[in-house]
Coordinates of N, CA and C in Angstrom, one line a residue:
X1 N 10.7 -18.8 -3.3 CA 9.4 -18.2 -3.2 C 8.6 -18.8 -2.0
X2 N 8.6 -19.8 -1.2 CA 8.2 -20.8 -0.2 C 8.0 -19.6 0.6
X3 N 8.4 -18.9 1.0 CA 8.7 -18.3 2.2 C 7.7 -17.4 2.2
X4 N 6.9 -16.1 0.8 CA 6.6 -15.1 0.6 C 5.2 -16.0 0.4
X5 N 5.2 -17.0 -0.3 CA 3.8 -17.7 -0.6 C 2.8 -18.5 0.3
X6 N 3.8 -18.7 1.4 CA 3.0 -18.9 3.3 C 2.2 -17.4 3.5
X7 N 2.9 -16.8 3.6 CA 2.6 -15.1 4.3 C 1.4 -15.0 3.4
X8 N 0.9 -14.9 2.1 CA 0.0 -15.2 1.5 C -1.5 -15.6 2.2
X9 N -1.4 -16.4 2.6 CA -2.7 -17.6 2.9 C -2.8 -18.3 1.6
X10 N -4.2 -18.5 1.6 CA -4.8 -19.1 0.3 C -4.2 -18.8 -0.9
X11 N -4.2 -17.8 -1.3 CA -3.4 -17.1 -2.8 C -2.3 -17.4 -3.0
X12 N -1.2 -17.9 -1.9 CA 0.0 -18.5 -2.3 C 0.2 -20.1 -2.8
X13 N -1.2 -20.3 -2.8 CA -0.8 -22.3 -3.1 C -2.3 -22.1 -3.6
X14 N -2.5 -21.0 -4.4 CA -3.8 -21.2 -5.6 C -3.5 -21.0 -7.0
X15 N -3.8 -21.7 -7.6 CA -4.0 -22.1 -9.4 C -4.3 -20.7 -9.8
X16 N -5.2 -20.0 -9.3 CA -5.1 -18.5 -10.2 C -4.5 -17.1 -9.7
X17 N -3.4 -17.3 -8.5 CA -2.5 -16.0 -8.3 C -1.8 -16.3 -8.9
X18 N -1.2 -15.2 -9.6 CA 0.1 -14.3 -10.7 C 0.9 -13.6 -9.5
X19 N 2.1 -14.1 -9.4 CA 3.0 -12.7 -9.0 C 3.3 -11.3 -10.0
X20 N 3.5 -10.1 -9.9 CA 3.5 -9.2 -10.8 C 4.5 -8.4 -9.8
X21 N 5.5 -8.0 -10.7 CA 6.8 -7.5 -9.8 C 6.2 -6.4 -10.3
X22 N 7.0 -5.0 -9.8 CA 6.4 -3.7 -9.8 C 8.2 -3.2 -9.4
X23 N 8.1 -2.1 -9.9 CA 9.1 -0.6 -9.8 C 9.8 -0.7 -8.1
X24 N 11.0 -0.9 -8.1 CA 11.6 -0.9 -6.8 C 11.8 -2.2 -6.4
X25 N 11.6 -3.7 -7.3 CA 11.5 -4.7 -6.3 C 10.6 -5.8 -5.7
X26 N 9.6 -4.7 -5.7 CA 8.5 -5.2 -4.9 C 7.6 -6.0 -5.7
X27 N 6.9 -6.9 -5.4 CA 6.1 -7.6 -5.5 C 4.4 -7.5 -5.1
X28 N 3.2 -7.8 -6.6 CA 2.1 -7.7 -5.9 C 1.7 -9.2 -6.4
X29 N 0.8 -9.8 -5.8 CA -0.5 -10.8 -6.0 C -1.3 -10.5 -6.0
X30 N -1.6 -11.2 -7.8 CA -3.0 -10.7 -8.5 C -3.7 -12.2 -8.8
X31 N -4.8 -11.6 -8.8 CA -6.2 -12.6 -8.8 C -6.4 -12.9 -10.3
X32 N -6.3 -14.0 -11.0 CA -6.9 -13.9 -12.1 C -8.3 -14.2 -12.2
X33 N -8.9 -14.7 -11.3 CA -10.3 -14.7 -11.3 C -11.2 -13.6 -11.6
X34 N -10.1 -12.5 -11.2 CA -10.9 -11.3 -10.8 C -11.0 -10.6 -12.3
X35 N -10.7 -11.5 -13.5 CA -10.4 -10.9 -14.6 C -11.8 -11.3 -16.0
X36 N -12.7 -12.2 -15.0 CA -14.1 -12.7 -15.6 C -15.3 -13.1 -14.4
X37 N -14.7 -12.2 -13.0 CA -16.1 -12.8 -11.7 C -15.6 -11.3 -10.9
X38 N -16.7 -10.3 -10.5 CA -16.5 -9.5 -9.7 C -16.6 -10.2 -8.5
X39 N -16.9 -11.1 -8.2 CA -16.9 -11.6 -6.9 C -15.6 -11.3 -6.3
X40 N -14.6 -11.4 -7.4 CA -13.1 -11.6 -6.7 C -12.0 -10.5 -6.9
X41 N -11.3 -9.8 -5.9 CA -10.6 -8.4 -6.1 C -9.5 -8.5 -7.1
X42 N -9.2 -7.8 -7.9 CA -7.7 -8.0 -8.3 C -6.6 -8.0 -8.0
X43 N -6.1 -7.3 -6.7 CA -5.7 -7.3 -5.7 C -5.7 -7.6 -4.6
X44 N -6.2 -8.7 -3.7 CA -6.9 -9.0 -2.7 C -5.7 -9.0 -1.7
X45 N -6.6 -8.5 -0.5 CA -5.7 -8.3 1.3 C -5.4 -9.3 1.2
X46 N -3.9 -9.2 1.5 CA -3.4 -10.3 2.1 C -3.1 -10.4 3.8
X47 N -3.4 -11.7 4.6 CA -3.2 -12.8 3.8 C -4.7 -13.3 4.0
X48 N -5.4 -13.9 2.5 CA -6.2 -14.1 2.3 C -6.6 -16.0 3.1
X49 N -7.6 -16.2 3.9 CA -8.4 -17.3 4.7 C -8.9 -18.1 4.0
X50 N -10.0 -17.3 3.4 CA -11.2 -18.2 2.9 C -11.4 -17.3 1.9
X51 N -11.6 -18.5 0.9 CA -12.1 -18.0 -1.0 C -12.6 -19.0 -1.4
X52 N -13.8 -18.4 -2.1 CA -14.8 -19.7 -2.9 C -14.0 -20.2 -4.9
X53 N -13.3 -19.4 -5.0 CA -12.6 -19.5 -6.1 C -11.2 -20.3 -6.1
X54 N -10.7 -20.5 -4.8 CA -9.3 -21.4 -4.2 C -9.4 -22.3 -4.9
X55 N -8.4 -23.0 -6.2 CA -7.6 -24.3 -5.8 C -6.5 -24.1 -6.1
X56 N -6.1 -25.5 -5.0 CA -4.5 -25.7 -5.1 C -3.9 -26.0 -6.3
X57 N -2.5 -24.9 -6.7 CA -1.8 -25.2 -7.8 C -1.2 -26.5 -7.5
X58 N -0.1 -27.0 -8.8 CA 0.3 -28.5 -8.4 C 1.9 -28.1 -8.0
X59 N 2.0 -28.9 -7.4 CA 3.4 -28.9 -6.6 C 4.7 -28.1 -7.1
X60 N 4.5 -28.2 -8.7 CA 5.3 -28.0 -9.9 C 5.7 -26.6 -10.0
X61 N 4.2 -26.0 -10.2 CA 3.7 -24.7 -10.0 C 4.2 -23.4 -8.8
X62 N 4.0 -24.4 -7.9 CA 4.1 -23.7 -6.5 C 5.6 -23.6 -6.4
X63 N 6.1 -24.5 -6.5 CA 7.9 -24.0 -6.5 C 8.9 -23.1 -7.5
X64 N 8.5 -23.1 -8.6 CA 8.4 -22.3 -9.6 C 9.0 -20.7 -9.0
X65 N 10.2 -20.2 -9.3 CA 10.4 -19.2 -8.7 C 9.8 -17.7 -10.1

């Protein structure tokens, strides 16, 4: 997953993106923030820069396929 979670930005090495696989394969990242703050999309453009909601998951997490 290293590979798809660079291309990301922020969302790929944050404590509240979900991967959610979808029909054909594909892959989306979802915000769970976005599940108790409109501030934050449920879907957000990737690749996301700057977010006031960002932190880094732990190392454990992040490799986690």
């Amino acid at each position: 997953m290293g590979e798809r979670r660079v291309s990301t930005g922020l969302c790929g090495e944050c404590i509240h993106a979900k991967v959610t696989p979808a029909a054909g394969g594909s892959e989306f990242l979802r915000c769970l923030l976005a599940l108790a703050d409109r501030r934050f999309v449920k879907y957000p453009r990737l690749p996301v820069f700057s977010c006031v909601g960002f932190q880094p998951a732990p190392e454990s997490v992040r490799d986690t396929p």
